[in-house]
Coordinates of N, CA and C in Angstrom, one line a residue:
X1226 N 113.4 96.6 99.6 CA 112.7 96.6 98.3 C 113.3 97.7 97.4
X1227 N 112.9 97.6 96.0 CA 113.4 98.3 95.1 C 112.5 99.6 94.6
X1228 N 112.8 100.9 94.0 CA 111.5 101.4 93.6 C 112.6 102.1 92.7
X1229 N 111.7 103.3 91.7 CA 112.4 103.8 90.7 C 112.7 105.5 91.7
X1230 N 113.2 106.5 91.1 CA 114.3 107.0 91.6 C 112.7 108.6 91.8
X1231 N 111.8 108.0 91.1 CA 110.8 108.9 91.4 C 109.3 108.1 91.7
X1232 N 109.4 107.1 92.0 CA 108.1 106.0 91.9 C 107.8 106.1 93.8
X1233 N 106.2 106.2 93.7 CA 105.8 106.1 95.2 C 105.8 104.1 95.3
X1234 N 106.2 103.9 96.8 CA 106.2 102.5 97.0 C 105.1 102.5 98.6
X1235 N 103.9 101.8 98.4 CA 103.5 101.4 99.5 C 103.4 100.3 100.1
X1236 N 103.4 99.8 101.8 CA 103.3 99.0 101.9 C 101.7 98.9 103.1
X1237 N 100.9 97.8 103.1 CA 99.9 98.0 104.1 C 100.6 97.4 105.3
X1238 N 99.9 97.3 107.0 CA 100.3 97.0 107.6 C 98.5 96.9 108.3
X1239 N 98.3 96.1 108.7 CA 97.3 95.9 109.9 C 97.6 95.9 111.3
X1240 N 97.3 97.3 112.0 CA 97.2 97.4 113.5 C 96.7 97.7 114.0
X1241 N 96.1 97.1 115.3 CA 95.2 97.6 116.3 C 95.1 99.2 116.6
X1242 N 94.2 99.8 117.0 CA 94.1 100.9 117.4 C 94.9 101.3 119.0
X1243 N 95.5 102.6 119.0 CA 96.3 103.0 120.2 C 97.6 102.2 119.9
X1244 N 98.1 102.2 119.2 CA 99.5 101.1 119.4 C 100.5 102.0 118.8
X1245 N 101.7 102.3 119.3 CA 102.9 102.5 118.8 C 103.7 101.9 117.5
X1246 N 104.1 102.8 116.8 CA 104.4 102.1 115.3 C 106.1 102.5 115.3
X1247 N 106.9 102.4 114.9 CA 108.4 103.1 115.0 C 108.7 101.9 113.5
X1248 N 109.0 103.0 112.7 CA 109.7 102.9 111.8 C 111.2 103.3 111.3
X1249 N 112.2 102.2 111.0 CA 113.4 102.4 110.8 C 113.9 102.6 109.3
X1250 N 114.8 103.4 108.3 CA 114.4 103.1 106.6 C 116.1 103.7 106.7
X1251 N 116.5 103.2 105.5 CA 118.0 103.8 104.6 C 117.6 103.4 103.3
X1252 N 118.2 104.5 102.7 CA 118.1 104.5 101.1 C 119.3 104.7 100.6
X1253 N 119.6 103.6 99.7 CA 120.9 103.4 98.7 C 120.5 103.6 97.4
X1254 N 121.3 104.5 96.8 CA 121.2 104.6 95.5 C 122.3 103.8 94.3
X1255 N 121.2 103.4 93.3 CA 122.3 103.3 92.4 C 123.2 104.1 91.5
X1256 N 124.9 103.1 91.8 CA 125.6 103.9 90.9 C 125.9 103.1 89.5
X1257 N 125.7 104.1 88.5 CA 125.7 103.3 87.2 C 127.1 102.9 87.0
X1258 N 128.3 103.6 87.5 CA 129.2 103.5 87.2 C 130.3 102.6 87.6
X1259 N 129.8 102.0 89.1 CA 130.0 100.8 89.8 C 129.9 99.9 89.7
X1260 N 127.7 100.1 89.2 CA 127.1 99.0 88.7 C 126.7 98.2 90.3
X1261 N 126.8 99.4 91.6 CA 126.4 98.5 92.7 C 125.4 99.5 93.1
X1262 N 125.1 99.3 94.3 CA 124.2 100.2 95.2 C 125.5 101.1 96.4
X1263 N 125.0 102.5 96.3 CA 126.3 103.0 97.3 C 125.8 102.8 98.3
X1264 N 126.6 103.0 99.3 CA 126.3 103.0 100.9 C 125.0 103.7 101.4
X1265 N 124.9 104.9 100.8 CA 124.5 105.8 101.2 C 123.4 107.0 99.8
X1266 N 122.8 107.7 100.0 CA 122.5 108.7 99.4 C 122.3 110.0 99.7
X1267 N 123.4 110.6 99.9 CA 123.7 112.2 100.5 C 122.5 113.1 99.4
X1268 N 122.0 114.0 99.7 CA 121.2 114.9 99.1 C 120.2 114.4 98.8
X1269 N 119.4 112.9 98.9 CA 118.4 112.5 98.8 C 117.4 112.5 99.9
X1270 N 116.1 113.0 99.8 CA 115.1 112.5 101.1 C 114.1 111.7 100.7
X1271 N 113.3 111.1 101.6 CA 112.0 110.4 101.4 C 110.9 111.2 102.1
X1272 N 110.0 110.8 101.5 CA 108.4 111.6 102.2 C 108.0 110.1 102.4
X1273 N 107.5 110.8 103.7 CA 107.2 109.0 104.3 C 105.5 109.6 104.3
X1274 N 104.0 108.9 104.0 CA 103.2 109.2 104.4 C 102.2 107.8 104.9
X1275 N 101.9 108.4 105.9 CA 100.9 107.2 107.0 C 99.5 107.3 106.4
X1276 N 98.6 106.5 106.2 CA 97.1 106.6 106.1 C 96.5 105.9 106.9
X1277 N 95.4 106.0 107.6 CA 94.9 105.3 108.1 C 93.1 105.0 108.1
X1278 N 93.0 104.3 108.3 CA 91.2 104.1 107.6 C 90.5 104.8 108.6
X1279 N 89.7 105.4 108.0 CA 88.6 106.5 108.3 C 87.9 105.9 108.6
X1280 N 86.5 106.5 109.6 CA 85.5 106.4 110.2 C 84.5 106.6 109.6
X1281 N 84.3 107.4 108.1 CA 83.4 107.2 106.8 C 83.9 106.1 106.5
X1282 N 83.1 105.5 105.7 CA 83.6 104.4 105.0 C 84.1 104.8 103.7
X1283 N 85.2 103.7 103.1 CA 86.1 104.4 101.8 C 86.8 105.2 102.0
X1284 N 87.7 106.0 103.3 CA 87.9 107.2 103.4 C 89.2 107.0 104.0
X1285 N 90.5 107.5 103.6 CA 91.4 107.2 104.4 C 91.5 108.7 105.0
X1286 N 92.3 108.4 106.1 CA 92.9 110.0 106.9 C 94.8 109.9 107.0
X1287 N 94.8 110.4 106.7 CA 96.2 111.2 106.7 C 96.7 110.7 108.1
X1288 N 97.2 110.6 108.7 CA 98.2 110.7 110.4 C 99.7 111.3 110.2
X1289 N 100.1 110.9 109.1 CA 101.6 111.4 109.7 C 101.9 111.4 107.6
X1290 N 102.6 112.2 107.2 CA 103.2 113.2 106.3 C 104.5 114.2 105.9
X1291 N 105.5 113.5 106.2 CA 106.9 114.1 106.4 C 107.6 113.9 105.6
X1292 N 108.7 115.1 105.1 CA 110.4 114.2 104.3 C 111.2 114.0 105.3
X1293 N 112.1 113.1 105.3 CA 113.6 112.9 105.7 C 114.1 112.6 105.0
X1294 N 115.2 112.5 105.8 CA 117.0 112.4 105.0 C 116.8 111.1 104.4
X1295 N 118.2 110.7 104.0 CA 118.4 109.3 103.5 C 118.3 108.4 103.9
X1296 N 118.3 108.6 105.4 CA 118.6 107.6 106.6 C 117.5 108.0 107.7
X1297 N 116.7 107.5 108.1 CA 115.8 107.9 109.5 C 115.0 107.2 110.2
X1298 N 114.0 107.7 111.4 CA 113.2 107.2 111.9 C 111.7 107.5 111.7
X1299 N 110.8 107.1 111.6 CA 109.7 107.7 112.1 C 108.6 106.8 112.7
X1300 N 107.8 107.4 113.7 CA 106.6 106.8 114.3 C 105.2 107.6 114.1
X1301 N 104.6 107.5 114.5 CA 103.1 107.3 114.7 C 102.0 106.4 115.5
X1302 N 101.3 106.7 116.2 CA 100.1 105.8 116.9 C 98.7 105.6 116.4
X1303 N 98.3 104.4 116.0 CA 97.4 104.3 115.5 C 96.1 104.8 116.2
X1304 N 95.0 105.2 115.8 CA 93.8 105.8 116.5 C 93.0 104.7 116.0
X1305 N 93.0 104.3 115.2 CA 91.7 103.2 114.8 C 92.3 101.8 114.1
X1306 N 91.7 101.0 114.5 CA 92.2 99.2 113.9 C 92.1 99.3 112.7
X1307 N 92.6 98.7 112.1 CA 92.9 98.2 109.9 C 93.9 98.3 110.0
X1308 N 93.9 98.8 108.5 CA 95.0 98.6 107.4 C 95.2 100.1 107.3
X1309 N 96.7 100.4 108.0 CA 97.5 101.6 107.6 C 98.7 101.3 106.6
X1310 N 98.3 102.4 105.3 CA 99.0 102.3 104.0 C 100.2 102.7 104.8
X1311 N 101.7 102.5 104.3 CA 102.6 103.4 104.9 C 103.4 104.1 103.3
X1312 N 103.4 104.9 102.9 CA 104.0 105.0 101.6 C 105.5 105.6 101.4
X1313 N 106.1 105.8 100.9 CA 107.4 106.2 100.2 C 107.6 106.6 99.2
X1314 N 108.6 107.9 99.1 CA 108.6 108.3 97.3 C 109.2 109.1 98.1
X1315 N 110.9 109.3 96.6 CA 111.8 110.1 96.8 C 111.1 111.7 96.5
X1316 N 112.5 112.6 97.1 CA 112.1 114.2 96.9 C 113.3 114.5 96.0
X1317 N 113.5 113.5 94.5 CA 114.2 113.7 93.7 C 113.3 114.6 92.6
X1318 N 114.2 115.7 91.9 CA 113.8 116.9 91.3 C 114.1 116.4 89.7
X1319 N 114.9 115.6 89.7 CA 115.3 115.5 88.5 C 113.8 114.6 87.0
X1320 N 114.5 115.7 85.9 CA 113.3 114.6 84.7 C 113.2 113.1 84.8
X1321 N 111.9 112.6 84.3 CA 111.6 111.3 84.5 C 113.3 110.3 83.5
X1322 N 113.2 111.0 82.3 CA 114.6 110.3 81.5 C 115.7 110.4 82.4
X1323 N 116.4 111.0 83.3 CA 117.4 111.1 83.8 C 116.9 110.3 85.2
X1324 N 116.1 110.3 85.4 CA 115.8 109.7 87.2 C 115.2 108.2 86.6
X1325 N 115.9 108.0 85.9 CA 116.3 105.9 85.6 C 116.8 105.2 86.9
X1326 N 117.3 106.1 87.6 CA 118.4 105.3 88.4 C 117.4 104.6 90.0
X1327 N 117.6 103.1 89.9 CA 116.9 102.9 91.4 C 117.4 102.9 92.7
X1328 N 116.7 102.5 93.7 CA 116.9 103.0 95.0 C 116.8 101.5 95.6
X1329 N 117.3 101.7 96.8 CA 116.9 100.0 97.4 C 116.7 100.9 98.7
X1330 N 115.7 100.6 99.4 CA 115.3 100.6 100.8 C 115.1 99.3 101.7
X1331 N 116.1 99.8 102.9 CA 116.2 98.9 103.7 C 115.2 99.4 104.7
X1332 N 114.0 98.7 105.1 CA 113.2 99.4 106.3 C 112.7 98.0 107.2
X1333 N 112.7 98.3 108.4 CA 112.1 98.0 109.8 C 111.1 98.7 110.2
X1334 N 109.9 97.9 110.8 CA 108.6 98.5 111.3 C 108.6 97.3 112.0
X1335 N 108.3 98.0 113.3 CA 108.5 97.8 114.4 C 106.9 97.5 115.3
X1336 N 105.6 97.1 115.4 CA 104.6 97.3 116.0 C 104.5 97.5 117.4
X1337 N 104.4 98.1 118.3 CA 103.6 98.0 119.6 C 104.7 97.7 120.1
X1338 N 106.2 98.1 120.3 CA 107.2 97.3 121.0 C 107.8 98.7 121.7
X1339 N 107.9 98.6 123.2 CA 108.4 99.6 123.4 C 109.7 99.3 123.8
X1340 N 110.8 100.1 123.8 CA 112.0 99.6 123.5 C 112.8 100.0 124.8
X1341 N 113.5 99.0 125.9 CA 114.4 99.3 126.9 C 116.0 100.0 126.7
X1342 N 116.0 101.4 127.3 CA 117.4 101.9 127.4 C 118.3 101.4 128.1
X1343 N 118.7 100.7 127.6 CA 120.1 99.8 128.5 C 121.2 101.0 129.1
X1344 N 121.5 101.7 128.6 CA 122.5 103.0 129.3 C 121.6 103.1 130.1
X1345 N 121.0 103.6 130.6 CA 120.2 104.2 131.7 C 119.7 102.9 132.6
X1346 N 119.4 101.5 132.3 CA 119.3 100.8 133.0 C 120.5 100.5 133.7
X1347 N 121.8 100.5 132.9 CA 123.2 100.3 133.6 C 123.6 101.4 135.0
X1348 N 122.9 102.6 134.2 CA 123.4 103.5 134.9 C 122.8 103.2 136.5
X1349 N 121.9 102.5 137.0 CA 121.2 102.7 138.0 C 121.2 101.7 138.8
X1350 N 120.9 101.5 140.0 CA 121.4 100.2 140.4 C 119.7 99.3 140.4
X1351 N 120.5 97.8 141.0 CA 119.9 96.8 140.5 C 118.2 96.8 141.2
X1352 N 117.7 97.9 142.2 CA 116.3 97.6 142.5 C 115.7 98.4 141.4
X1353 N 116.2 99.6 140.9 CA 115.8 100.5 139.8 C 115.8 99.5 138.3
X1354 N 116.8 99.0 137.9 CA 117.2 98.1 137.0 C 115.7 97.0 137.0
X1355 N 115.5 96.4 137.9 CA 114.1 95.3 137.9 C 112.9 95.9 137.7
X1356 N 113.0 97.1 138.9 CA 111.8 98.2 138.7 C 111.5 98.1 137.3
X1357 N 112.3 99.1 136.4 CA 112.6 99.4 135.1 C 112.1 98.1 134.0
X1358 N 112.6 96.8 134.0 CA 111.8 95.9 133.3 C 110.8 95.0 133.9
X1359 N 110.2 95.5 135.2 CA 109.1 95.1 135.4 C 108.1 96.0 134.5
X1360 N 108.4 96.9 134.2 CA 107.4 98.6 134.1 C 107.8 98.1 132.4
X1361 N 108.8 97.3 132.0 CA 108.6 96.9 129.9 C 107.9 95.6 130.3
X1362 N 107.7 94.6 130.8 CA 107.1 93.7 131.1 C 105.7 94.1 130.7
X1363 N 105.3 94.9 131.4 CA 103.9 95.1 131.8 C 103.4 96.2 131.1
X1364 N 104.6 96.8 129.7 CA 103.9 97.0 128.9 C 103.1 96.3 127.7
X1365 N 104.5 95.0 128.0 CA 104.7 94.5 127.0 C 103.3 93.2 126.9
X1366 N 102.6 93.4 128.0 CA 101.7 92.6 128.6 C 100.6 92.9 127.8
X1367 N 100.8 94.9 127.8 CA 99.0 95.7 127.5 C 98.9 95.3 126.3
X1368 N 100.5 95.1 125.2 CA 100.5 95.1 123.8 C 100.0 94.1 123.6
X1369 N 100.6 92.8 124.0 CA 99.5 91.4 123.9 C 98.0 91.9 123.9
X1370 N 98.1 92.0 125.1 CA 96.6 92.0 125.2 C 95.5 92.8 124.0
X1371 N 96.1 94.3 123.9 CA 95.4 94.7 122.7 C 95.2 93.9 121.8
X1372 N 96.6 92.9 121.5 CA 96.6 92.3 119.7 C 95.7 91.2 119.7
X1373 N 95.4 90.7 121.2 CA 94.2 90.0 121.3 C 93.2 90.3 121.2
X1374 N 92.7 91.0 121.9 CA 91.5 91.7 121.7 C 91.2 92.6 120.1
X1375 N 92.2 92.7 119.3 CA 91.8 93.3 118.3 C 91.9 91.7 117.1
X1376 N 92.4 90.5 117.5 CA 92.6 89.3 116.7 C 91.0 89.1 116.8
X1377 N 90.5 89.3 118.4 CA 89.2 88.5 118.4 C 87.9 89.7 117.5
X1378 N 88.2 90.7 117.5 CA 87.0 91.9 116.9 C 87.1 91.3 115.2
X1379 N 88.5 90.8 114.8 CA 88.4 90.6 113.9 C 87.8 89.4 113.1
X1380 N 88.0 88.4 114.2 CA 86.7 87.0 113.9 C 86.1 87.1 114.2
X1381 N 85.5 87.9 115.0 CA 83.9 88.3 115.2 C 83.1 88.7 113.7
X1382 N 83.8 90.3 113.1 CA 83.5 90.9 112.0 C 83.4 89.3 111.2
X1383 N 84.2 88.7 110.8 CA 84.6 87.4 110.0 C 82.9 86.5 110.1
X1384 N 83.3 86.1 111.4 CA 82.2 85.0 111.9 C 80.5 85.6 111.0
X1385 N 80.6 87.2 111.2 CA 79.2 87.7 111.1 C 79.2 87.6 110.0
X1386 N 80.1 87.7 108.8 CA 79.8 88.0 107.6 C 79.8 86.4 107.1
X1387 N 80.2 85.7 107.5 CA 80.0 84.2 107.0 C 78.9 84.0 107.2
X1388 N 78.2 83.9 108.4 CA 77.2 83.9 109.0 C 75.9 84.2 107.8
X1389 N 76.0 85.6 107.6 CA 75.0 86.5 106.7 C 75.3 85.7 105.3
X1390 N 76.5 85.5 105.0 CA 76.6 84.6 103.4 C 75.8 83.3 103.7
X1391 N 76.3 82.4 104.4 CA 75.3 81.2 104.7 C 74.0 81.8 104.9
X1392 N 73.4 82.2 105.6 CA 71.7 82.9 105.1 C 71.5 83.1 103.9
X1393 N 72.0 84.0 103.7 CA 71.8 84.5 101.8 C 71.7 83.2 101.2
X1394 N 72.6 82.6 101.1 CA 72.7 81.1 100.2 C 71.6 80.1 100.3
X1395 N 71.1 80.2 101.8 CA 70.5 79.3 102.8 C 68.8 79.4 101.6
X1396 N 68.3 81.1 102.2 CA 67.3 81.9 101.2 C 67.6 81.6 100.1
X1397 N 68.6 82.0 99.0 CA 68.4 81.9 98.0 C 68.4 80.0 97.6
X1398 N 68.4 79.1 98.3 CA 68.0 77.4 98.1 C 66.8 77.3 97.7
X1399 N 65.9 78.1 98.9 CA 64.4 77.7 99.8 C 64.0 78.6 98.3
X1400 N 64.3 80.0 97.3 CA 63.7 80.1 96.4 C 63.8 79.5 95.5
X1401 N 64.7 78.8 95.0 CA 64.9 78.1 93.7 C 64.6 76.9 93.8
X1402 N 64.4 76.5 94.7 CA 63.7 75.3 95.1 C 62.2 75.4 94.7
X1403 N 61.2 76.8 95.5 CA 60.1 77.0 95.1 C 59.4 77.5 93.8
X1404 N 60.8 78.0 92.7 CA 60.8 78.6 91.6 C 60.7 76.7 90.5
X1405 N 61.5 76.0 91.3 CA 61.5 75.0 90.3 C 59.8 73.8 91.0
X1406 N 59.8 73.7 92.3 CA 58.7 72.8 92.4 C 57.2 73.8 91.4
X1407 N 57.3 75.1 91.9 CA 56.0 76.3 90.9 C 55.7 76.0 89.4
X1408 N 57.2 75.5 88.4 CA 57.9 75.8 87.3 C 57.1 74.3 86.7
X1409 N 57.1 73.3 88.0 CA 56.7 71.7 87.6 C 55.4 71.6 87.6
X1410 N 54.6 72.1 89.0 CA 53.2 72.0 88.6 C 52.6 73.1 87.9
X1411 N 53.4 73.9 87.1 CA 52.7 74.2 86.2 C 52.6 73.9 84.9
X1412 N 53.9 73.4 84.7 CA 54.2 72.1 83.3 C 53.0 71.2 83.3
X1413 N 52.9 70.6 84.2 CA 51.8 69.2 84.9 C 50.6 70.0 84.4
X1414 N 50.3 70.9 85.0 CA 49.0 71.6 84.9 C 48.4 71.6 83.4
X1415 N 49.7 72.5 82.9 CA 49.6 72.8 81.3 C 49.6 71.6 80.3
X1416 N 50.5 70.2 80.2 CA 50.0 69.6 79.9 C 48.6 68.4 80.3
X1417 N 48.3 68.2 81.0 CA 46.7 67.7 81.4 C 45.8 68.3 80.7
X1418 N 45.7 70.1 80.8 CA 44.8 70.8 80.1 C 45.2 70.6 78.8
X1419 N 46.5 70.4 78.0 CA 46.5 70.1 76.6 C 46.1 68.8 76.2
X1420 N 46.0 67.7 77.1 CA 45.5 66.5 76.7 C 44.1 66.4 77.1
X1421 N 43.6 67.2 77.6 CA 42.1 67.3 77.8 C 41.1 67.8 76.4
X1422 N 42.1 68.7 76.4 CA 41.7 69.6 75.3 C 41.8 68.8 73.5
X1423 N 42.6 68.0 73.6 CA 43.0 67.1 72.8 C 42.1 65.9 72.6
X1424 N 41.4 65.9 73.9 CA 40.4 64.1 74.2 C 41.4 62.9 74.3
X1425 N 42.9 63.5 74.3 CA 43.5 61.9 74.6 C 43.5 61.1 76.0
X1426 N 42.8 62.3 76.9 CA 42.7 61.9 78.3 C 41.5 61.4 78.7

């Protein structure tokens, strides 16, 4: 994606709680003079900041708050299920008129994946080697399973609130229903008494 050369860019992400996050990012700047994006941006960093929903409600918490270089990594583990903002914004100094120039970020985010070292698998022989991805297997098992268990909390929450709208709607029938049959016999009421009162009856 693209942002301006001092503009914060966020992106949301929804993940389970307890899960591994690994984020990959490069920043290319533009050159006006090329009229392309360069390889690279030496002397530029990014402040990466994590939020994650709070246990007040409306409240985010902070988890992770850092600059790097032009080029980096960063992770974090989530403590609670939602929507973690992840944001970006250069640590460029320069006035807003001169900092025209954009940026392109290339980024990877990675969920819940833990990642096998092949050098070290090579290095070892083949009962260690199986050992070794039985033991990613079977992490790779717990991360399902979390994203299940956090798919189902989440049509649960869903199911309830549909649930409580159908009621509400349900109630609000059975009044307007009784507001209009109340509305009739008292029309009925009121005119009888005016034709009574008239002698046309």
């Amino acid at each position: 994606f693209h942002i301006g050369e001092r503009e914060e860019k966020c992106i949301i992400e929804d993940i389970p709680s307890d899960t591994l996050v690994v984020g990959n990012y490069k920043v290319q700047r533009w050159d006006i003079h090329k009229h392309d994006f360069l390889e690279s941006a030496p002397g530029l960093g990014m402040f990466v900041t994590v939020t994650s929903p709070s246990v007040y409600i409306s409240k985010l918490q902070v988890i992770l708050s850092k600059l790097y270089g032009p080029q980096g990594t960063f992770s974090f583990t989530s403590y609670l299920s939602g929507e973690h903002i992840i944001c970006f914004q250069s640590n460029s100094t320069r006035f807003a008129v001169i900092a025209g120039s954009k940026l392109r970020i290339h980024l990877d985010i990675r969920v819940g994946e833990h990642f096998l070292d092949e050098s070290a698998i090579q290095a070892k022989d083949k009962v260690n080697e199986v050992n070794v991805r039985l033991e990613h297997l079977i992490e790779q098992i717990h991360h399902v399973t979390k994203e299940q268990d956090y798919e189902r909390e989440r049509e649960e929450k869903f199911r309830k609130t549909s649930e409580e709208t159908n009621s509400n709607i349900l109630w609000w029938a059975i009044v307007q229903t009784l507001i209009l049959i109340s509305v009739g016999i008292w029309q009925i009421k009121s005119l009888r008494d005016f034709f009574i009162s008239k002698k046309l009856v």
